[in-house]
Coordinates of C-alpha atoms and ligand atoms in Angstrom, one line a residue:
Chain A
X1 CA -34.8 -8.2 14.5
X2 CA -38.3 -9.5 14.5
X3 CA -38.2 -11.9 11.6
X4 CA -40.8 -14.1 13.1
X5 CA -44.3 -13.0 12.0
X6 CA -46.1 -11.2 14.7
X7 CA -49.1 -12.9 16.1
X8 CA -49.9 -10.6 19.0
X9 CA -49.0 -7.5 17.1
X10 CA -49.5 -6.9 13.4
X11 CA -47.2 -4.8 11.4
X12 CA -49.8 -2.2 10.6
X13 CA -47.7 0.4 12.3
X14 CA -46.4 1.2 8.8
X15 CA -43.1 3.0 8.1
X16 CA -41.8 6.5 8.4
X17 CA -39.6 8.6 10.5
X18 CA -40.1 11.5 12.8
X19 CA -40.3 14.7 10.8
X20 CA -41.0 18.3 11.9
X21 CA -44.4 18.4 10.0
X22 CA -45.4 15.2 11.8
X23 CA -44.4 16.7 15.2
X24 CA -46.5 19.8 14.3
X25 CA -49.4 17.5 13.6
X26 CA -48.9 15.8 16.9
X27 CA -48.8 19.1 18.7
X28 CA -52.0 20.1 17.0
X29 CA -53.7 16.9 18.2
X30 CA -52.4 17.6 21.7
X31 CA -53.7 21.1 21.7
X32 CA -57.1 20.3 20.3
X33 CA -57.7 17.4 22.7
X34 CA -57.5 19.4 25.9
X35 CA -60.5 21.2 27.2
X36 CA -58.3 23.9 28.8
X37 CA -57.3 25.0 25.3
X38 CA -60.9 25.8 24.4
X39 CA -61.7 27.4 27.7
X40 CA -58.7 29.7 27.7
X41 CA -59.2 30.7 24.1
X42 CA -62.9 31.4 24.7
X43 CA -61.9 33.5 27.7
X44 CA -59.4 35.4 25.6
X45 CA -62.1 36.2 23.1
X46 CA -64.6 37.2 25.7
X47 CA -62.2 39.5 27.5
X48 CA -61.1 41.2 24.4
X49 CA -64.5 41.8 22.9
X50 CA -66.5 42.1 26.2
X51 CA -64.2 44.6 27.9
X52 CA -63.7 46.6 24.7
X53 CA -67.5 46.9 24.3
X54 CA -67.9 47.8 28.0
X55 CA -65.2 50.6 27.9
X56 CA -66.8 52.0 24.7
X57 CA -70.3 51.9 26.2
X58 CA -69.1 53.6 29.4
X59 CA -67.4 56.3 27.4
X60 CA -70.5 57.0 25.3
X61 CA -72.5 57.4 28.5
X62 CA -70.0 59.7 30.2
X63 CA -68.8 61.6 27.2
X64 CA -70.8 64.8 27.9
X65 CA -69.2 64.9 31.4
X66 CA -65.6 64.2 30.4
X67 CA -63.0 67.0 30.9
X68 CA -61.8 68.6 27.7
X69 CA -58.3 67.2 27.7
X70 CA -59.6 63.7 28.1
X71 CA -61.8 64.2 25.1
X72 CA -58.9 65.6 23.1
X73 CA -56.8 62.5 23.8
X74 CA -59.5 60.0 23.1
X75 CA -58.5 57.4 20.5
X76 CA -61.5 55.3 19.5
X77 CA -59.4 52.4 18.1
X78 CA -57.3 51.9 21.2
X79 CA -60.4 52.3 23.4
X80 CA -62.2 49.4 21.7
X81 CA -59.1 47.2 22.2
X82 CA -58.7 47.9 25.9
X83 CA -59.7 44.3 26.8
X84 CA -56.2 43.3 25.7
X85 CA -54.9 44.0 29.2
X86 CA -56.8 41.0 30.6
X87 CA -56.7 38.9 27.5
X88 CA -52.9 38.9 27.6
X89 CA -53.1 37.2 30.9
X90 CA -55.3 34.4 29.6
X91 CA -52.9 33.9 26.7
X92 CA -49.9 34.0 29.0
X93 CA -51.4 31.3 31.2
X94 CA -52.3 29.1 28.2
X95 CA -48.8 29.5 26.8
X96 CA -47.2 28.4 30.0
X97 CA -49.7 25.5 30.4
X98 CA -49.0 24.2 27.0
X99 CA -45.5 23.3 28.3
X100 CA -45.8 22.9 32.0
X101 CA -49.0 20.8 31.7
X102 CA -46.7 18.2 30.1
X103 CA -44.2 18.4 33.0
X104 CA -46.7 18.2 35.8
X105 CA -48.5 15.2 34.3
X106 CA -45.4 13.3 33.1
X107 CA -46.5 13.6 29.5
X108 CA -43.2 15.2 28.6
X109 CA -41.5 11.8 29.0
X110 CA -43.9 10.3 26.4
X111 CA -43.3 13.4 24.1
X112 CA -39.5 13.2 24.4
X113 CA -39.5 9.4 24.0
X114 CA -41.3 9.9 20.7
X115 CA -39.1 12.8 19.6
X116 CA -35.8 12.2 21.4
X117 CA -34.1 15.0 19.5
X118 CA -36.3 17.2 21.7
X119 CA -36.1 20.5 19.9
X120 CA -38.7 19.7 17.2
X121 CA -41.2 19.4 20.1
X122 CA -40.4 23.0 21.2
X123 CA -40.5 24.4 17.6
X124 CA -43.8 22.5 16.9
X125 CA -45.4 23.8 20.1
X126 CA -44.3 27.3 19.2
X127 CA -45.6 27.0 15.7
X128 CA -49.0 25.5 16.6
X129 CA -49.6 27.7 19.6
X130 CA -48.4 30.8 17.8
X131 CA -50.7 30.2 14.8
X132 CA -53.7 29.4 16.9
X133 CA -53.1 32.4 19.2
X134 CA -52.6 34.7 16.2
X135 CA -55.9 33.7 14.6
X136 CA -57.9 33.9 17.8
X137 CA -56.3 37.2 18.9
X138 CA -56.6 38.9 15.5
X139 CA -60.2 37.8 15.1
X140 CA -61.0 38.9 18.7
X141 CA -59.4 42.3 18.0
X142 CA -61.3 42.8 14.8
X143 CA -64.6 42.0 16.4
X144 CA -63.8 44.1 19.4
X145 CA -62.9 47.0 17.0
X146 CA -66.1 46.8 15.0
X147 CA -68.4 46.3 18.0
X148 CA -66.6 49.1 19.8
X149 CA -67.0 51.5 16.9
X150 CA -70.6 50.6 16.5
X151 CA -71.2 51.6 20.1
X152 CA -69.0 54.7 19.8
X153 CA -71.1 55.7 16.8
X154 CA -73.9 56.6 19.2
X155 CA -71.8 59.8 20.0
X156 CA -70.2 59.9 16.5
X157 CA -66.9 59.1 18.1
X158 CA -66.1 56.1 15.9
X159 CA -63.3 55.6 13.5
X160 CA -62.8 53.3 10.5
X161 CA -60.1 50.7 9.6
X162 CA -59.1 52.9 6.7
X163 CA -58.2 55.9 8.9
X164 CA -54.4 56.4 9.2
X165 CA -52.8 53.9 11.5
X166 CA -56.0 52.2 12.6
X167 CA -55.5 48.9 10.7
X168 CA -51.9 48.8 12.0
X169 CA -53.2 49.2 15.6
X170 CA -55.8 46.5 15.3
X171 CA -53.6 43.9 13.6
X172 CA -50.7 45.0 15.8
X173 CA -52.6 44.1 18.9
X174 CA -53.2 40.6 17.5
X175 CA -49.4 40.3 17.0
X176 CA -48.7 41.7 20.4
X177 CA -50.9 39.1 22.0
X178 CA -49.3 36.4 19.9
X179 CA -45.9 37.5 21.0
X180 CA -47.0 37.3 24.7
X181 CA -48.2 33.8 24.1
X182 CA -44.8 32.7 22.6
X183 CA -42.9 34.5 25.4
X184 CA -45.0 32.4 27.8
X185 CA -44.1 29.1 25.9
X186 CA -40.5 30.0 26.3
X187 CA -40.8 30.9 29.9
X188 CA -42.8 27.8 30.6
X189 CA -40.1 25.6 29.1
X190 CA -37.4 27.4 31.1
X191 CA -39.3 27.1 34.4
X192 CA -41.2 23.9 33.8
X193 CA -43.6 24.6 36.7
X194 CA -47.0 26.0 36.2
X195 CA -47.2 28.4 39.1
X196 CA -43.7 29.6 38.7
X197 CA -44.1 30.0 34.9
X198 CA -47.3 32.1 35.3
X199 CA -45.7 34.2 38.0
X200 CA -42.7 34.8 35.7
X201 CA -44.9 35.8 32.8
X202 CA -47.0 38.2 34.8
X203 CA -43.9 39.5 36.5
X204 CA -42.3 40.3 33.1
X205 CA -45.4 41.9 31.6
X206 CA -47.0 43.6 34.5
X207 CA -44.6 44.0 37.4
X208 CA -41.4 45.1 35.5
X209 CA -43.1 48.3 34.3
X210 CA -44.2 49.1 37.9
X211 CA -40.8 48.5 39.2
X212 CA -39.3 50.7 36.5
X213 CA -41.3 53.6 37.9
X214 CA -39.2 53.4 41.0
X215 CA -36.1 54.2 39.0
X216 CA -34.8 57.8 38.9
X217 CA -36.8 59.6 36.1
X218 CA -33.6 60.2 34.1
X219 CA -33.2 56.4 33.7
X220 CA -36.8 55.8 33.1
X221 CA -36.9 57.2 29.6
X222 CA -34.0 54.9 28.6
X223 CA -35.4 51.8 30.2
X224 CA -39.2 51.9 30.3
X225 CA -39.8 51.9 26.5
X226 CA -37.7 48.8 26.1
X227 CA -39.5 46.7 28.6
X228 CA -41.2 43.8 26.9
X229 CA -44.8 44.9 27.4
X230 CA -44.2 48.6 26.7
X231 CA -42.1 47.9 23.6
X232 CA -44.7 45.5 22.2
X233 CA -47.6 47.7 22.9
X234 CA -46.0 50.5 20.7
X235 CA -47.4 48.7 17.6
X236 CA -50.9 49.0 19.1
X237 CA -50.6 52.7 19.9
X238 CA -52.1 55.1 17.4
X239 CA -50.0 58.2 18.3
X240 CA -46.6 57.5 19.9
X241 CA -45.7 59.5 23.0
X242 CA -42.3 61.3 23.0
X243 CA -40.5 58.4 24.7
X244 CA -42.4 55.5 23.0
X245 CA -40.6 53.3 20.4
X246 CA -41.8 53.5 16.8
X247 CA -44.6 50.9 16.3
X248 CA -42.7 48.2 14.4
X249 CA -39.4 48.9 16.2
X250 CA -41.3 48.2 19.5
X251 CA -42.8 45.0 18.2
X252 CA -39.3 44.0 17.0
X253 CA -37.9 44.6 20.5
X254 CA -40.6 42.3 22.0
X255 CA -39.8 39.8 19.2
X256 CA -36.2 39.8 20.4
X257 CA -37.3 39.0 24.0
X258 CA -39.4 36.2 22.6
X259 CA -36.5 34.9 20.6
X260 CA -34.2 35.1 23.6
X261 CA -36.7 33.2 25.8
X262 CA -37.1 30.5 23.1
X263 CA -33.4 30.1 22.6
X264 CA -32.9 29.8 26.4
X265 CA -35.8 27.3 26.4
X266 CA -34.2 25.2 23.6
X267 CA -30.8 25.1 25.5
X268 CA -32.5 24.0 28.7
X269 CA -34.8 21.5 27.0
X270 CA -31.9 19.9 25.2
X271 CA -29.7 19.7 28.2
X272 CA -31.7 18.9 31.3
X273 CA -33.0 15.5 32.3
X274 CA -36.7 15.0 31.5
Chain B
X1 CA -30.8 -5.9 21.5
X2 CA -29.9 -3.5 24.3
X3 CA -26.3 -2.8 25.3
X4 CA -25.4 -0.8 28.3
X5 CA -21.7 0.1 28.6
X6 CA -20.4 1.5 31.9
X7 CA -23.6 3.5 32.6
X8 CA -23.3 5.8 35.6
X9 CA -25.7 8.4 36.9
X10 CA -25.0 10.9 39.7
X11 CA -27.6 13.2 41.1
X12 CA -25.5 15.7 43.0
X13 CA -23.6 13.8 45.6
X14 CA -25.9 10.7 45.2
X15 CA -24.7 7.9 42.8
X16 CA -27.9 6.3 41.6
X17 CA -26.2 4.0 39.0
X18 CA -22.6 3.0 39.0
X19 CA -20.6 1.6 36.1
X20 CA -23.4 -0.7 34.9
X21 CA -22.8 -2.8 31.9
X22 CA -25.1 -5.5 30.5
X23 CA -26.6 -6.9 27.3
X24 CA -30.2 -7.8 26.8
X25 CA -30.7 -10.3 24.0
X26 CA -33.7 -10.8 21.7
X27 CA -35.9 -13.8 21.9
X28 CA -36.2 -14.0 25.7
X29 CA -37.8 -12.0 28.4
X30 CA -35.1 -10.4 30.6
X31 CA -36.0 -9.5 34.1
X32 CA -34.4 -6.4 35.6
X33 CA -34.5 -6.8 39.4
X34 CA -33.4 -4.8 42.4
X35 CA -34.7 -3.6 45.7
X36 CA -36.3 -0.1 46.0
X37 CA -33.9 2.6 44.9
X38 CA -31.5 0.2 43.2
X39 CA -31.5 2.3 40.1
X40 CA -33.8 0.3 37.8
X41 CA -35.9 3.3 36.7
X42 CA -32.9 5.5 36.4
X43 CA -31.2 3.0 34.1
X44 CA -34.3 2.7 32.0
X45 CA -34.6 6.5 31.6
X46 CA -30.9 6.5 30.6
X47 CA -31.6 3.8 28.0
X48 CA -34.2 6.1 26.5
X49 CA -32.1 9.2 26.7
X50 CA -34.5 11.0 29.0
X51 CA -31.7 11.2 31.6
X52 CA -28.2 11.8 30.4
X53 CA -25.7 9.4 31.8
X54 CA -22.9 11.0 33.9
X55 CA -20.7 8.5 32.1
X56 CA -21.0 5.5 29.8
X57 CA -23.6 5.0 27.1
X58 CA -26.3 2.7 25.9
X59 CA -27.3 1.4 22.5
X60 CA -30.6 -0.1 21.4
X61 CA -30.7 -2.1 18.3
X62 CA -27.2 -0.9 17.6
X63 CA -27.7 2.9 18.0
X64 CA -28.2 5.4 20.7
X65 CA -31.9 5.9 21.2
X66 CA -31.9 9.5 20.1
X67 CA -30.1 8.5 16.9
X68 CA -32.9 6.4 15.6
X69 CA -34.9 8.1 12.8
X70 CA -38.1 6.4 14.1
X71 CA -37.5 5.6 17.7
X72 CA -41.0 4.4 18.5
X73 CA -40.7 1.7 15.8
X74 CA -37.4 0.5 17.3
X75 CA -38.1 0.7 21.0
X76 CA -41.4 0.8 22.9
X77 CA -41.2 1.9 26.5
X78 CA -43.4 2.2 29.5
X79 CA -41.9 4.1 32.4
X80 CA -42.5 3.9 36.1
X81 CA -44.3 7.1 36.5
X82 CA -47.3 7.8 34.3
X83 CA -46.4 9.6 31.2
X84 CA -49.9 10.8 30.1
X85 CA -51.6 14.1 30.3
X86 CA -54.5 13.7 32.7
X87 CA -56.8 15.9 30.7
X88 CA -56.5 14.0 27.5
X89 CA -58.3 10.8 26.5
X90 CA -56.4 7.6 26.0
X91 CA -57.3 7.6 22.3
X92 CA -56.0 11.2 21.7
X93 CA -52.9 10.5 23.8
X94 CA -52.0 7.5 21.5
X95 CA -53.1 9.5 18.4
X96 CA -50.7 12.3 19.3
X97 CA -47.8 9.9 19.8
X98 CA -48.6 8.0 16.6
X99 CA -48.7 11.3 14.6
X100 CA -45.0 12.0 15.3
X101 CA -44.2 8.8 13.3
X102 CA -47.0 8.9 10.8
X103 CA -48.4 5.8 12.4
X104 CA -52.0 5.4 11.0
X105 CA -55.1 5.8 13.2
X106 CA -56.1 2.1 12.7
X107 CA -52.9 1.1 14.5
X108 CA -54.0 3.3 17.4
X109 CA -57.4 1.5 17.4
X110 CA -55.6 -1.8 17.2
X111 CA -53.4 -1.3 20.3
X112 CA -56.4 0.0 22.2
X113 CA -58.2 -3.3 21.6
X114 CA -55.0 -5.2 22.3
X115 CA -54.7 -3.9 25.8
X116 CA -58.5 -4.0 26.4
X117 CA -59.1 -0.2 26.8
X118 CA -61.9 0.0 24.2
X119 CA -64.6 0.9 26.7
X120 CA -62.7 3.8 28.2
X121 CA -60.6 5.0 25.3
X122 CA -62.5 8.3 24.9
X123 CA -62.5 9.1 28.6
X124 CA -59.9 11.4 30.3
X125 CA -56.8 9.4 31.3
X126 CA -56.8 11.3 34.6
X127 CA -59.7 9.2 35.8
X128 CA -58.1 5.9 35.0
X129 CA -57.4 3.3 37.7
X130 CA -53.8 2.2 38.3
X131 CA -54.4 -0.9 36.2
X132 CA -56.0 1.0 33.3
X133 CA -53.1 3.5 33.4
X134 CA -50.6 0.6 33.1
X135 CA -52.6 -0.8 30.1
X136 CA -52.4 2.6 28.5
X137 CA -48.7 2.7 29.1
X138 CA -48.3 -0.7 27.5
X139 CA -50.5 0.4 24.5
X140 CA -48.1 3.4 24.0
X141 CA -45.1 1.0 24.1
X142 CA -46.6 -1.3 21.5
X143 CA -47.8 1.6 19.2
X144 CA -44.8 1.5 16.9
X145 CA -44.6 -2.3 16.8
X146 CA -41.1 -2.1 18.1
X147 CA -38.4 -4.8 18.1
X148 CA -37.3 -3.8 21.6
X149 CA -39.5 -3.3 24.7
X150 CA -38.6 -1.6 27.9
X151 CA -41.2 -1.9 30.6
X152 CA -40.8 -0.5 34.2
X153 CA -42.9 -2.5 36.6
X154 CA -45.7 -3.3 34.2
X155 CA -47.5 -5.6 36.6
X156 CA -47.7 -2.9 39.3
X157 CA -51.3 -2.3 40.1
X158 CA -52.7 -5.1 37.8
X159 CA -55.3 -7.6 39.0
X160 CA -54.5 -11.3 38.8
X161 CA -56.1 -11.5 35.4
X162 CA -54.0 -8.5 34.2
X163 CA -50.8 -10.1 35.6
X164 CA -51.5 -13.3 33.7
X165 CA -52.2 -11.3 30.6
X166 CA -49.0 -9.3 30.9
X167 CA -47.0 -12.5 31.5
X168 CA -48.4 -14.1 28.4
X169 CA -48.0 -10.9 26.3
X170 CA -44.3 -10.6 27.3
X171 CA -43.6 -14.2 26.5
X172 CA -45.3 -14.1 23.1
X173 CA -43.4 -10.8 22.3
X174 CA -40.2 -12.5 23.1
X175 CA -41.1 -15.6 21.2
X176 CA -41.6 -13.3 18.1
X177 CA -37.9 -12.5 18.4
X178 CA -38.2 -9.2 20.2
X179 CA -36.0 -7.9 23.0
X180 CA -38.0 -7.5 26.2
X181 CA -36.6 -5.9 29.3
X182 CA -39.0 -5.8 32.3
X183 CA -38.2 -4.5 35.7
X184 CA -39.7 -5.7 38.9
X185 CA -39.0 -6.2 42.6
X186 CA -40.9 -9.5 42.6
X187 CA -38.5 -12.4 42.1
X188 CA -41.4 -14.8 42.1
X189 CA -43.1 -13.0 39.3
X190 CA -39.9 -12.8 37.2
X191 CA -39.3 -16.5 37.8
X192 CA -42.6 -17.2 36.0
X193 CA -42.1 -14.6 33.2
X194 CA -38.4 -14.2 32.5
X195 CA -35.7 -16.5 31.2
X196 CA -32.8 -14.2 32.0
X197 CA -32.2 -12.0 35.0
X198 CA -30.2 -8.8 35.6
X199 CA -30.0 -8.0 39.2
X200 CA -28.8 -4.7 40.5
X201 CA -28.4 -3.2 44.0
X202 CA -27.3 0.3 44.9
X203 CA -26.8 1.0 41.2
X204 CA -24.3 -1.8 40.8
X205 CA -24.6 -5.1 38.9
X206 CA -25.1 -8.0 41.3
X207 CA -26.0 -10.8 38.9
X208 CA -26.4 -11.4 35.2
X209 CA -27.7 -14.9 35.0
X210 CA -30.4 -17.2 33.7
X211 CA -33.4 -17.8 35.9
X212 CA -32.6 -21.5 35.9
X213 CA -29.1 -21.0 37.3
X214 CA -30.5 -18.5 39.8
X215 CA -33.1 -21.0 41.1
X216 CA -30.4 -23.7 41.3
X217 CA -28.2 -21.4 43.4
X218 CA -31.2 -20.5 45.5
X219 CA -31.4 -24.0 46.9
X220 CA -29.5 -23.9 50.2
X221 CA -28.1 -27.5 49.9
X222 CA -29.2 -28.3 53.4
X223 CA -31.1 -31.3 54.5
X224 CA -33.6 -31.3 57.3
X225 CA -33.6 -34.6 59.3
X226 CA -36.0 -35.7 62.1
X227 CA -35.0 -38.7 64.0
X228 CA -35.4 -40.0 67.6
X229 CA -31.6 -40.8 67.5
X230 CA -30.5 -37.3 66.8
X231 CA -27.5 -37.3 69.0
X232 CA -26.0 -40.5 67.5
X233 CA -26.8 -39.6 63.9
X234 CA -25.3 -36.2 64.4
X235 CA -22.1 -37.6 65.8
X236 CA -21.8 -40.1 62.8
X237 CA -22.4 -37.3 60.3
X238 CA -19.9 -35.0 61.8
X239 CA -17.2 -37.6 61.2
X240 CA -17.8 -37.4 57.5
X241 CA -15.5 -34.9 55.7
X242 CA -17.1 -31.5 54.8
X243 CA -20.3 -32.1 56.7
X244 CA -21.7 -29.7 59.2
X245 CA -24.6 -30.5 61.5
X246 CA -26.7 -28.1 63.5
X247 CA -28.7 -29.7 66.2
X248 CA -31.4 -28.2 68.3
X249 CA -31.3 -29.2 71.9
X250 CA -34.1 -31.3 73.2
X251 CA -35.6 -31.7 69.7
X252 CA -35.2 -34.6 67.3
X253 CA -34.1 -32.3 64.5
X254 CA -30.8 -31.9 62.6
X255 CA -29.9 -29.5 59.9
X256 CA -27.2 -31.1 57.8
X257 CA -25.2 -29.3 55.2
X258 CA -22.6 -31.0 52.9
X259 CA -24.3 -34.3 52.7
X260 CA -27.0 -35.5 50.3
X261 CA -30.3 -37.2 51.4
X262 CA -29.1 -40.5 50.0
X263 CA -25.9 -40.4 52.0
X264 CA -27.7 -39.6 55.2
X265 CA -30.3 -42.3 54.6
X266 CA -27.7 -45.0 54.0
X267 CA -25.7 -44.0 57.0
X268 CA -28.8 -44.3 59.2
X269 CA -29.6 -47.7 57.7
X270 CA -26.1 -49.0 58.3
X271 CA -26.4 -48.1 61.9
X272 CA -30.0 -49.2 62.3
X273 CA -31.2 -45.7 63.2
X274 CA -34.8 -44.6 62.6
X275 CA -35.6 -41.7 60.4
X276 CA -38.9 -39.8 60.6
X277 CA -38.2 -37.2 58.0
X278 CA -35.5 -36.5 55.5
X279 CA -36.1 -33.3 53.4
X280 CA -33.8 -31.2 51.2
X281 CA -34.2 -27.6 52.0
X282 CA -34.8 -25.0 49.4
X283 CA -34.9 -21.3 50.0
X284 CA -37.7 -19.6 48.2
X285 CA -36.7 -17.4 45.2
X286 CA -37.8 -14.3 47.2
X287 CA -35.5 -15.3 50.0
X288 CA -32.6 -16.0 47.6
X289 CA -33.2 -12.6 46.0
X290 CA -33.1 -10.9 49.4
X291 CA -30.0 -12.8 50.4
X292 CA -28.3 -11.8 47.2
X293 CA -29.2 -8.1 47.5
X294 CA -29.1 -7.8 51.3
X295 CA -25.9 -5.8 51.3
X296 CA -27.3 -3.6 48.6
X297 CA -30.6 -2.6 50.1
X298 CA -31.1 1.1 49.8
X299 CA -34.1 1.6 52.0
X300 CA -34.3 -1.0 54.7
X301 CA -37.0 -1.1 57.3
X302 CA -35.6 -0.6 60.8
X303 CA -37.1 -3.9 61.9
X304 CA -36.2 -6.4 59.2
X305 CA -39.5 -7.9 58.1
X306 CA -38.2 -11.4 57.5
X307 CA -35.1 -13.1 58.8
X308 CA -32.4 -14.1 56.3
X309 CA -32.6 -17.1 54.1
X310 CA -30.7 -19.5 56.3
X311 CA -32.6 -18.7 59.4
X312 CA -35.9 -19.2 57.6
X313 CA -34.7 -22.5 56.2
X314 CA -33.4 -23.6 59.6
Ligands
ATP1 N1 -34.1 12.9 39.7 C1 -33.5 12.4 40.7 N2 -32.9 13.3 41.6 C2 -32.2 12.8 42.7 N3 -32.1 11.5 43.0 C3 -32.7 10.6 42.2 C4 -33.5 11.0 41.0 N4 -34.0 9.9 40.4 C5 -33.6 8.9 41.2 N5 -32.9 9.3 42.3 C6 -32.3 8.4 43.3 O1 -31.6 7.4 42.6 C7 -31.8 6.2 43.2 C8 -32.3 5.2 42.3 O2 -33.7 5.5 42.0 P1 -34.5 4.6 41.0 O3 -35.9 5.3 40.9 O4 -33.8 4.4 39.7 O5 -34.7 3.2 41.7 P2 -35.6 1.9 41.3 O6 -34.7 0.8 41.3 O7 -36.4 2.2 40.1 O8 -36.5 1.9 42.6 P3 -38.0 1.3 42.8 O9 -37.9 -0.1 42.8 O10 -38.4 1.9 44.1 O11 -38.8 1.9 41.6 C9 -32.7 6.4 44.4 O12 -31.9 6.5 45.6 C10 -33.3 7.7 44.1 O13 -33.6 8.4 45.3
MG2 MG1 -38.4 2.3 39.8

């Protein structure tokens, strides 16, 4: 249409269409250009490593006064990863914010104008946020593990990565936290609102297990292990309890929840007005 | 080229846009006018596929917006509400948008210079003034060097220098052969910038006309006469076919419609009557706009701020 040579505007915009790798690149720029990304990831790291070390240090101090059955059930690898409980909240908040931050500021209209097919934005966000979360969570868990074992070594309570199941627990925790992040991206897209999204993520992870305890105990065994958090944490449990799901089955169940949330998110993103 | 065909949008029971059809041609700036709540922003969001029309459809450069492989290179848009993450710098905002289309970094630098945001490009967009935010919106719209531009109230919040800058920018973009659709509530601003007008009220098309034609229609065709012989001249004028005269008691003033100045002057001369003043009346564009849309005003003040065009002219 513009056959007349541009004077105000050159044609340096080049050529090329919207592709998924380009949208991924765009999401990466978006992620790395917000201070909240760095803060939340630093908090995740600090909570995982810091609380892991704190728990280990406290145990070493109290070890001689612990009752015998507590000593018998002590699992050093799980103990050093205890910080996950708070870290998952930081990751959940960030996962929600990655999406709802766009809605609250209006950025979503710019994003969807650039990518009017819409779904590539969700997939790219999922990929970028999933990859970053996985790296940060896994590195945090490994460092928490080594630091924790170094502290536990003071009472010769430490274990090693090569002991049966330990590597699976450490890496599994990284995967669990990543899944929590992706669940939060899905929920954030479904709800679009920061406060509501965070409440929904916390509700799913923390409140559902509590509510389930109110059920008759005969139902509990059938329901409780399948709740998202309980199922996912199976992969980060060294010795499964009688009602726990098998490690990878549990992670798989959490994966199905994530998948369901993302499919719902895609349907909503595609259909609703921006 | 923008084509809207029977666009309608309902939000629950509320019809924001009703069966709206228009064409926006390249090469001229087209003003998109309407009072508050007329449906301008809603229409623009539908053009971009951000809101799905309840019925009807729109094509830009021959295709639906979402069907373009490189939409930012086809259509550049600046929407009413800010579409920028407040925590991100202007530079990174543009860089992220550019990345979706593989638009190079130097083009980002170029649009930043073009809109005059160089000094603040690395600062958080959340701290931007209204005018700086508008400039960033315009930079985003120009990023892909698009053949079609859709701008929702771009002059809103700009200082006089900024308004002049926008006016010239829009005109030169149109001169380059681009399609430029700009919404505004300010008829006077559009009269200076646009060549064509699309006027809507309550979501319906009211006028689709050139600015020239609109201005012509805006003139009321009345003549203001001041004479010491008001009573006699009034009587003579009333005898002419199709002429109406409104006189104000005790004053030497007549408002004549249906007769030209020349006609009135001659008539007075023939009868030896003295004229002090003989002036054709023209309603201002703003008044003409209000007159045109008065039945379609969505949110009217309980006390009408100005009287209607005729009363003002009288
Ligand atoms: N998302 C929405 N939900 C419900 N009603 C809406 C929505 N968006 C717009 N409306 C209504 O549709 C009508 C048209 O709004 P729109 O913003 O398109 O008007 P406008 O011409 O841009 O007005 P202004 O000049 O004030 O910007 C208004 O009555 C508005 O209240
Ligand atoms: Mg508007």
